[in-house]
Amino acid sequence: MVRMSDLVRGTVRPKPAAEKTPAAERPAPASGTGVPPALPRTRLGAVAPAPAPAPPQVEPAPPPPAPETPPAAAAPVEAPGEKVEALHGELQEFLARVRELVRGGGPFPWAELEGLMARVVASLERSGDLFLAANNPAAPPGVDYLAFHQARVAVLAVRIGMDVGYERRRLILLGMAGCLIDIGLWQLPEGVLRKVDALSPEEQTQYQSHPRLGAEQLRRWSPPYEGLVEAVLHHHEREQGQGFPLGLAATAINPDAKILGLVDTYAGLTVPPTSRPRIRPHEAIRDIVRGKHESFPSALVKALLSEVSVFPPGTLVRLNTGEVGRVVAVNRSHPLRPRLEIIADGKGHRLAAPKTTDLAEAPFLYVTGPVAEDGR
């Protein structure tokens, strides 16, 4: 269970480091074989001289492949020096074209989507910058909401998949499904999405049909991986069977769909499709933990909590000195101690030139709380 006290203290359980396999001890007569789980080849340990011949080495059996995951294929990687904002924007532009395919027909460019998601995975493997860009709750003007939303879901879901141990090929497929979870909504009247918080019974029935409509559309496009269809179909199912459209529970739900459902909920809270006020990322986590703790597996909620800063970039905060600063970078090891740009002194006077302070290196400074844009 995720406790809110963890959020308040800013404690994040670190991921355990991979254990090192010891070399063979002397004076063992046989060779020792150490195989770290993450390495593709066997590393031989030291062999001490012995009068008898060493027994033959036995290679360990390879781990079983993830269910229904096709063999890994060569995929393009992110171009050197590529900006994460440009990559995220390219993903949104691709999904805007998908909207036209849904409405007008035509073959689906699976290879292009797979290439985009390979670049997303490569970017997230190098740093969390793309995650921060996708987690920024500011939709670009003129961009289709569902294109923006699904691009966010794809990137955030891949990061959560990395946290729970997905291998690279499976991450790509998870991101591809995240890009397509809401294509069924493009087949409904536009007013349904805009008033999703106040739907009539008939409109509610229409809305709850969108996972099935999306899955049917995917089948018409002949996806390279059948699991994509199931992930889209199940992304509104919930752990206790309270979801839709099938009312599945627990292990009956596609594992990828559980990640997508959690991230879809989080993204919808931070940037809603309606006029409902959006809430800050840490407030969305609070709502998920307090109000929907039975809807999602606790391990996934913890993984999301470890990624989402209590004070995301752009947040105005007040220090114990009374100074006001804007968060410019997150310290994942210490989420309550971000890097700040101090913009006002302890008396509220705006500084002529902001100064940068890293709270991780300033033990006597700490954040007392967020500040509204008007300074209160």
Short mmCIF file of C-alpha atoms in Angstrom, two decimals:
data_model
loop_
_atom_site.label_atom_id
_atom_site.label_comp_id
_atom_site.label_asym_id
_atom_site.label_seq_id
_atom_site.Cartn_x
_atom_site.Cartn_y
_atom_site.Cartn_z
CA MET A 1 0.00 0.00 0.00
CA VAL A 2 1.23 3.53 -0.79
CA ARG A 3 1.14 5.79 2.26
CA MET A 4 0.77 9.53 1.98
CA SER A 5 3.47 9.85 4.64
CA ASP A 6 5.92 8.63 2.01
CA LEU A 7 4.88 11.53 -0.18
CA VAL A 8 5.21 14.09 2.60
CA ARG A 9 8.66 12.90 3.62
CA GLY A 10 9.75 12.65 -0.01
CA THR A 11 11.01 9.14 0.57
CA VAL A 12 11.50 7.07 -2.53
CA ARG A 13 12.59 3.51 -2.25
CA PRO A 14 15.74 3.19 -4.39
CA LYS A 15 15.90 0.48 -6.93
CA PRO A 16 18.16 -2.33 -5.73
CA ALA A 17 21.49 -2.52 -7.51
CA ALA A 18 22.17 -5.63 -9.49
CA GLU A 19 24.04 -8.20 -7.40
CA LYS A 20 27.54 -9.03 -8.44
CA THR A 21 28.36 -12.67 -9.03
CA PRO A 22 31.48 -13.62 -7.12
CA ALA A 23 34.39 -15.24 -8.87
CA ALA A 24 35.24 -18.82 -8.05
CA GLU A 25 37.03 -19.12 -4.74
CA ARG A 26 40.51 -20.61 -4.48
CA PRO A 27 41.49 -23.41 -4.28
CA ALA A 28 38.38 -24.85 -5.90
CA PRO A 29 39.23 -27.55 -8.45
CA ALA A 30 36.42 -26.56 -10.81
CA SER A 31 35.78 -23.38 -12.76
CA GLY A 32 33.17 -21.02 -11.43
CA THR A 33 30.60 -19.41 -13.71
CA GLY A 34 29.05 -16.09 -12.76
CA VAL A 35 26.17 -14.76 -14.86
CA PRO A 36 24.76 -11.37 -13.90
CA PRO A 37 21.11 -11.35 -14.99
CA ALA A 38 21.49 -8.23 -17.16
CA LEU A 39 24.47 -9.44 -19.24
CA PRO A 40 23.99 -11.45 -22.43
CA ARG A 41 27.12 -13.58 -22.10
CA THR A 42 28.78 -15.71 -19.42
CA ARG A 43 31.71 -14.36 -17.43
CA LEU A 44 34.20 -17.02 -16.29
CA GLY A 45 35.60 -16.92 -12.79
CA ALA A 46 39.19 -17.73 -11.85
CA VAL A 47 40.28 -21.40 -12.05
CA ALA A 48 42.82 -22.81 -9.60
CA PRO A 49 45.21 -25.58 -10.74
CA ALA A 50 44.00 -29.05 -9.80
CA PRO A 51 45.18 -32.57 -10.54
CA ALA A 52 41.77 -33.66 -11.77
CA PRO A 53 40.15 -32.16 -14.90
CA ALA A 54 37.45 -29.58 -14.25
CA PRO A 55 33.90 -30.63 -14.99
CA PRO A 56 32.38 -29.14 -18.15
CA GLN A 57 30.73 -25.76 -17.80
CA VAL A 58 26.99 -25.64 -18.16
CA GLU A 59 25.43 -22.53 -19.62
CA PRO A 60 22.35 -21.43 -17.65
CA ALA A 61 19.02 -21.73 -19.40
CA PRO A 62 17.84 -18.42 -20.90
CA PRO A 63 14.87 -16.77 -19.19
CA PRO A 64 11.50 -17.43 -20.82
CA PRO A 65 10.33 -14.67 -23.18
CA ALA A 66 7.54 -12.34 -22.11
CA PRO A 67 4.18 -13.83 -23.08
CA GLU A 68 2.94 -12.93 -26.55
CA THR A 69 5.94 -10.65 -27.19
CA PRO A 70 7.37 -11.12 -30.70
CA PRO A 71 11.13 -11.41 -31.24
CA ALA A 72 13.07 -8.19 -30.94
CA ALA A 73 13.57 -6.36 -34.19
CA ALA A 74 16.12 -3.77 -35.16
CA ALA A 75 14.64 -0.35 -34.60
CA PRO A 76 15.88 3.17 -35.23
CA VAL A 77 17.27 5.04 -32.26
CA GLU A 78 16.96 8.65 -31.26
CA ALA A 79 19.18 10.91 -33.32
CA PRO A 80 22.23 12.28 -31.47
CA GLY A 81 21.47 15.66 -29.96
CA GLU A 82 17.74 15.38 -30.57
CA LYS A 83 15.71 17.71 -28.36
CA VAL A 84 13.14 16.01 -26.18
CA GLU A 85 10.58 18.74 -26.86
CA ALA A 86 10.95 18.13 -30.60
CA LEU A 87 10.52 14.38 -30.15
CA HIS A 88 7.42 14.85 -28.03
CA GLY A 89 6.04 17.29 -30.58
CA GLU A 90 6.72 14.86 -33.43
CA LEU A 91 4.78 12.19 -31.56
CA GLN A 92 1.80 14.55 -31.21
CA GLU A 93 1.93 15.40 -34.92
CA PHE A 94 1.96 11.69 -35.79
CA LEU A 95 -1.12 11.11 -33.63
CA ALA A 96 -2.93 14.02 -35.27
CA ARG A 97 -2.43 12.12 -38.56
CA VAL A 98 -3.80 8.98 -36.90
CA ARG A 99 -6.98 10.92 -36.14
CA GLU A 100 -7.43 11.52 -39.87
CA LEU A 101 -6.87 7.81 -40.56
CA VAL A 102 -9.57 6.93 -38.03
CA ARG A 103 -12.02 9.30 -39.68
CA GLY A 104 -11.02 8.92 -43.30
CA GLY A 105 -9.53 5.44 -43.63
CA GLY A 106 -6.23 4.21 -44.99
CA PRO A 107 -3.43 1.83 -43.94
CA PHE A 108 -1.71 2.39 -40.63
CA PRO A 109 2.04 3.27 -40.63
CA TRP A 110 3.11 0.70 -38.03
CA ALA A 111 6.80 0.93 -38.89
CA GLU A 112 6.77 4.71 -38.34
CA LEU A 113 5.09 4.39 -34.95
CA GLU A 114 7.51 1.67 -33.89
CA GLY A 115 10.44 3.87 -34.93
CA LEU A 116 9.09 6.80 -32.92
CA MET A 117 8.66 4.65 -29.83
CA ALA A 118 12.16 3.20 -30.21
CA ARG A 119 13.46 6.78 -30.07
CA VAL A 120 11.29 7.48 -27.01
CA VAL A 121 12.70 4.43 -25.22
CA ALA A 122 16.27 5.39 -26.19
CA SER A 123 15.73 8.92 -24.86
CA LEU A 124 14.32 7.70 -21.55
CA GLU A 125 17.18 5.23 -21.20
CA ARG A 126 19.61 8.17 -21.34
CA SER A 127 17.78 10.59 -19.05
CA GLY A 128 14.43 11.56 -17.59
CA ASP A 129 14.19 14.78 -19.61
CA LEU A 130 11.52 13.42 -21.96
CA PHE A 131 9.47 12.27 -18.98
CA LEU A 132 9.63 15.78 -17.53
CA ALA A 133 8.60 17.27 -20.89
CA ALA A 134 5.61 14.92 -21.12
CA ASN A 135 4.70 15.53 -17.49
CA ASN A 136 4.55 19.30 -18.02
CA PRO A 137 0.83 20.08 -17.79
CA ALA A 138 0.72 22.64 -20.59
CA ALA A 139 -0.95 21.64 -23.84
CA PRO A 140 0.47 23.45 -26.88
CA PRO A 141 -2.06 25.78 -28.55
CA GLY A 142 -3.86 24.36 -31.55
CA VAL A 143 -2.97 20.71 -30.84
CA ASP A 144 -5.76 18.12 -30.79
CA TYR A 145 -6.37 17.21 -27.15
CA LEU A 146 -6.41 13.45 -27.71
CA ALA A 147 -3.19 13.59 -29.74
CA PHE A 148 -1.56 15.50 -26.88
CA HIS A 149 -3.04 13.21 -24.22
CA GLN A 150 -2.06 9.95 -25.91
CA ALA A 151 1.49 11.20 -26.53
CA ARG A 152 1.79 11.96 -22.81
CA VAL A 153 0.37 8.56 -21.88
CA ALA A 154 2.83 6.77 -24.15
CA VAL A 155 5.92 8.50 -22.71
CA LEU A 156 4.83 8.27 -19.06
CA ALA A 157 3.83 4.61 -19.46
CA VAL A 158 7.20 3.68 -20.95
CA ARG A 159 8.94 5.24 -17.95
CA ILE A 160 6.75 3.27 -15.53
CA GLY A 161 7.41 0.12 -17.57
CA MET A 162 11.14 0.72 -17.16
CA ASP A 163 10.68 1.05 -13.41
CA VAL A 164 8.89 -2.31 -13.13
CA GLY A 165 11.45 -4.17 -15.24
CA TYR A 166 10.13 -4.30 -18.81
CA GLU A 167 12.77 -5.19 -21.41
CA ARG A 168 13.34 -2.88 -24.37
CA ARG A 169 11.13 -4.59 -26.96
CA ARG A 170 8.24 -4.76 -24.53
CA LEU A 171 8.69 -1.07 -23.68
CA ILE A 172 8.33 -0.18 -27.37
CA LEU A 173 5.10 -2.18 -27.63
CA LEU A 174 3.77 -0.63 -24.40
CA GLY A 175 4.42 2.84 -25.82
CA MET A 176 2.74 1.93 -29.11
CA ALA A 177 -0.38 0.86 -27.20
CA GLY A 178 -0.26 4.06 -25.14
CA CYS A 179 -0.35 6.10 -28.34
CA LEU A 180 -3.59 4.41 -29.38
CA ILE A 181 -5.65 3.89 -26.21
CA ASP A 182 -8.21 6.58 -27.04
CA ILE A 183 -8.58 6.31 -30.81
CA GLY A 184 -12.11 5.05 -30.15
CA LEU A 185 -13.01 8.51 -28.82
CA TRP A 186 -12.28 9.95 -32.27
CA GLN A 187 -15.24 7.89 -33.49
CA LEU A 188 -17.68 9.52 -31.05
CA PRO A 189 -19.36 12.95 -31.24
CA GLU A 190 -16.85 15.60 -30.14
CA GLY A 191 -19.21 16.87 -27.45
CA VAL A 192 -18.92 13.60 -25.49
CA LEU A 193 -15.29 14.23 -24.61
CA ARG A 194 -15.82 17.89 -23.79
CA LYS A 195 -18.54 17.10 -21.21
CA VAL A 196 -17.20 13.79 -19.91
CA ASP A 197 -17.77 14.93 -16.32
CA ALA A 198 -21.52 15.48 -16.91
CA LEU A 199 -22.73 12.89 -19.41
CA SER A 200 -26.31 11.79 -19.88
CA PRO A 201 -27.00 8.04 -19.53
CA GLU A 202 -26.93 7.68 -23.32
CA GLU A 203 -23.66 9.61 -23.60
CA GLN A 204 -22.16 7.57 -20.77
CA THR A 205 -22.92 4.41 -22.72
CA GLN A 206 -21.24 5.93 -25.77
CA TYR A 207 -18.18 6.93 -23.75
CA GLN A 208 -17.80 3.49 -22.23
CA SER A 209 -17.81 1.96 -25.69
CA HIS A 210 -14.59 3.71 -26.76
CA PRO A 211 -12.16 0.94 -25.67
CA ARG A 212 -14.11 -1.57 -27.75
CA LEU A 213 -14.33 0.81 -30.72
CA GLY A 214 -10.58 1.42 -30.51
CA ALA A 215 -9.80 -2.31 -30.38
CA GLU A 216 -12.00 -2.95 -33.41
CA GLN A 217 -10.24 -0.20 -35.35
CA LEU A 218 -6.84 -1.65 -34.46
CA ARG A 219 -7.86 -5.09 -35.75
CA ARG A 220 -8.82 -3.51 -39.09
CA TRP A 221 -5.30 -2.08 -39.27
CA SER A 222 -3.71 -5.54 -38.74
CA PRO A 223 -1.33 -4.68 -35.88
CA PRO A 224 2.03 -6.49 -35.75
CA TYR A 225 1.33 -7.59 -32.17
CA GLU A 226 -2.06 -8.87 -31.00
CA GLY A 227 -1.31 -7.73 -27.46
CA LEU A 228 -1.77 -4.12 -28.63
CA VAL A 229 -5.46 -4.79 -29.21
CA GLU A 230 -5.97 -6.31 -25.76
CA ALA A 231 -4.05 -3.51 -24.02
CA VAL A 232 -6.31 -0.90 -25.64
CA LEU A 233 -9.47 -2.92 -24.94
CA HIS A 234 -8.60 -3.36 -21.23
CA HIS A 235 -7.20 0.07 -20.31
CA HIS A 236 -10.38 1.07 -18.42
CA GLU A 237 -10.64 -2.22 -16.50
CA ARG A 238 -9.82 -1.97 -12.78
CA GLU A 239 -8.43 -4.30 -10.12
CA GLN A 240 -11.72 -4.91 -8.29
CA GLY A 241 -13.77 -5.41 -11.45
CA GLN A 242 -15.28 -1.92 -11.35
CA GLY A 243 -14.06 -0.89 -14.81
CA PHE A 244 -15.43 -1.22 -18.32
CA PRO A 245 -16.26 -2.46 -20.93
CA LEU A 246 -15.83 -6.09 -19.73
CA GLY A 247 -15.76 -5.76 -15.95
CA LEU A 248 -12.52 -7.73 -15.64
CA ALA A 249 -10.52 -7.91 -12.43
CA ALA A 250 -6.97 -8.59 -11.22
CA THR A 251 -5.08 -11.16 -13.31
CA ALA A 252 -7.73 -11.20 -16.05
CA ILE A 253 -6.61 -7.69 -17.06
CA ASN A 254 -3.77 -7.31 -19.56
CA PRO A 255 -0.62 -6.24 -17.60
CA ASP A 256 0.18 -3.44 -20.07
CA ALA A 257 -3.39 -2.17 -19.75
CA LYS A 258 -2.91 -1.75 -15.98
CA ILE A 259 0.02 0.61 -16.57
CA LEU A 260 -1.88 2.46 -19.30
CA GLY A 261 -4.98 2.79 -17.13
CA LEU A 262 -3.01 4.31 -14.26
CA VAL A 263 -1.13 6.76 -16.48
CA ASP A 264 -4.31 7.62 -18.41
CA THR A 265 -6.00 8.53 -15.11
CA TYR A 266 -3.03 10.59 -13.94
CA ALA A 267 -2.72 12.44 -17.26
CA GLY A 268 -6.45 13.18 -17.31
CA LEU A 269 -6.29 14.68 -13.81
CA THR A 270 -3.34 16.94 -14.58
CA VAL A 271 -4.66 18.06 -17.99
CA PRO A 272 -8.40 17.30 -18.17
CA PRO A 273 -10.33 17.35 -21.46
CA THR A 274 -13.06 19.52 -19.97
CA SER A 275 -13.18 22.93 -18.32
CA ARG A 276 -12.59 21.24 -14.95
CA PRO A 277 -9.56 22.87 -13.30
CA ARG A 278 -6.42 20.82 -13.70
CA ILE A 279 -4.55 19.79 -10.60
CA ARG A 280 -0.83 19.63 -9.92
CA PRO A 281 1.01 16.34 -10.42
CA HIS A 282 1.53 15.68 -6.72
CA GLU A 283 -2.16 16.43 -6.07
CA ALA A 284 -3.11 13.90 -8.76
CA ILE A 285 -0.96 11.28 -7.04
CA ARG A 286 -2.68 12.12 -3.75
CA ASP A 287 -6.11 11.62 -5.33
CA ILE A 288 -5.07 8.31 -6.87
CA VAL A 289 -3.66 7.06 -3.56
CA ARG A 290 -6.57 8.23 -1.40
CA GLY A 291 -9.54 7.76 -3.68
CA LYS A 292 -8.57 5.04 -6.12
CA HIS A 293 -6.16 2.86 -4.17
CA GLU A 294 -8.09 -0.29 -5.06
CA SER A 295 -8.24 0.58 -8.75
CA PHE A 296 -4.54 0.01 -9.50
CA PRO A 297 -1.83 -2.35 -8.24
CA SER A 298 0.18 -0.74 -5.44
CA ALA A 299 3.48 -1.55 -7.17
CA LEU A 300 2.46 0.58 -10.16
CA VAL A 301 1.28 3.45 -7.97
CA LYS A 302 4.63 3.38 -6.16
CA ALA A 303 6.46 3.42 -9.49
CA LEU A 304 4.49 6.49 -10.60
CA LEU A 305 5.09 8.13 -7.23
CA SER A 306 8.84 7.60 -7.62
CA GLU A 307 8.77 9.45 -10.94
CA VAL A 308 6.47 12.37 -10.20
CA SER A 309 8.03 15.15 -8.19
CA VAL A 310 6.14 16.75 -5.33
CA PHE A 311 7.29 20.07 -6.80
CA PRO A 312 7.56 19.67 -10.60
CA PRO A 313 9.51 22.16 -12.76
CA GLY A 314 7.78 25.51 -12.97
CA THR A 315 6.26 25.33 -9.46
CA LEU A 316 6.66 28.43 -7.29
CA VAL A 317 7.73 27.54 -3.73
CA ARG A 318 8.54 29.38 -0.53
CA LEU A 319 11.67 28.60 1.51
CA ASN A 320 12.09 28.65 5.27
CA THR A 321 13.93 31.98 4.83
CA GLY A 322 10.82 33.52 3.27
CA GLU A 323 12.44 33.64 -0.19
CA VAL A 324 10.38 32.58 -3.20
CA GLY A 325 11.81 30.46 -5.97
CA ARG A 326 10.74 28.65 -9.12
CA VAL A 327 11.64 24.97 -9.49
CA VAL A 328 13.93 24.51 -12.50
CA ALA A 329 15.02 20.88 -11.98
CA VAL A 330 13.96 17.87 -9.94
CA ASN A 331 16.24 15.84 -7.69
CA ARG A 332 14.85 12.32 -8.02
CA SER A 333 16.86 11.08 -5.03
CA HIS A 334 15.46 13.88 -2.84
CA PRO A 335 12.13 15.04 -4.30
CA LEU A 336 11.67 17.67 -1.58
CA ARG A 337 15.00 19.32 -2.43
CA PRO A 338 14.79 20.55 -6.06
CA ARG A 339 17.03 23.08 -7.80
CA LEU A 340 15.49 26.55 -7.66
CA GLU A 341 15.77 29.92 -9.29
CA ILE A 342 15.26 32.39 -6.43
CA ILE A 343 13.14 35.28 -7.72
CA ALA A 344 12.15 37.15 -4.52
CA ASP A 345 13.86 37.82 -1.20
CA GLY A 346 12.50 37.11 2.27
CA LYS A 347 10.51 40.35 2.28
CA GLY A 348 8.81 39.59 -1.02
CA HIS A 349 10.90 42.01 -3.10
CA ARG A 350 11.63 40.69 -6.59
CA LEU A 351 15.34 40.25 -7.30
CA ALA A 352 16.86 42.18 -10.17
CA ALA A 353 18.73 39.05 -11.22
CA PRO A 354 17.45 35.62 -10.11
CA LYS A 355 19.98 33.35 -8.41
CA THR A 356 20.14 29.57 -8.70
CA THR A 357 20.18 27.39 -5.57
CA ASP A 358 20.38 23.60 -5.41
CA LEU A 359 18.63 22.55 -2.21
CA ALA A 360 20.39 19.19 -2.34
CA GLU A 361 23.58 21.12 -1.58
CA ALA A 362 22.05 23.57 0.91
CA PRO A 363 21.18 21.58 4.06
CA PHE A 364 19.86 24.58 6.02
CA LEU A 365 17.35 25.60 3.33
CA TYR A 366 14.10 23.76 2.70
CA VAL A 367 10.73 24.24 1.00
CA THR A 368 7.85 25.12 3.29
CA GLY A 369 5.20 24.84 0.59
CA PRO A 370 3.98 25.92 -2.84
CA VAL A 371 3.13 29.53 -3.67
CA ALA A 372 0.31 30.73 -5.90
CA GLU A 373 1.25 32.71 -9.02
CA ASP A 374 0.10 35.93 -7.31
CA GLY A 375 2.69 35.31 -4.55
CA ARG A 376 0.31 34.25 -1.76
#
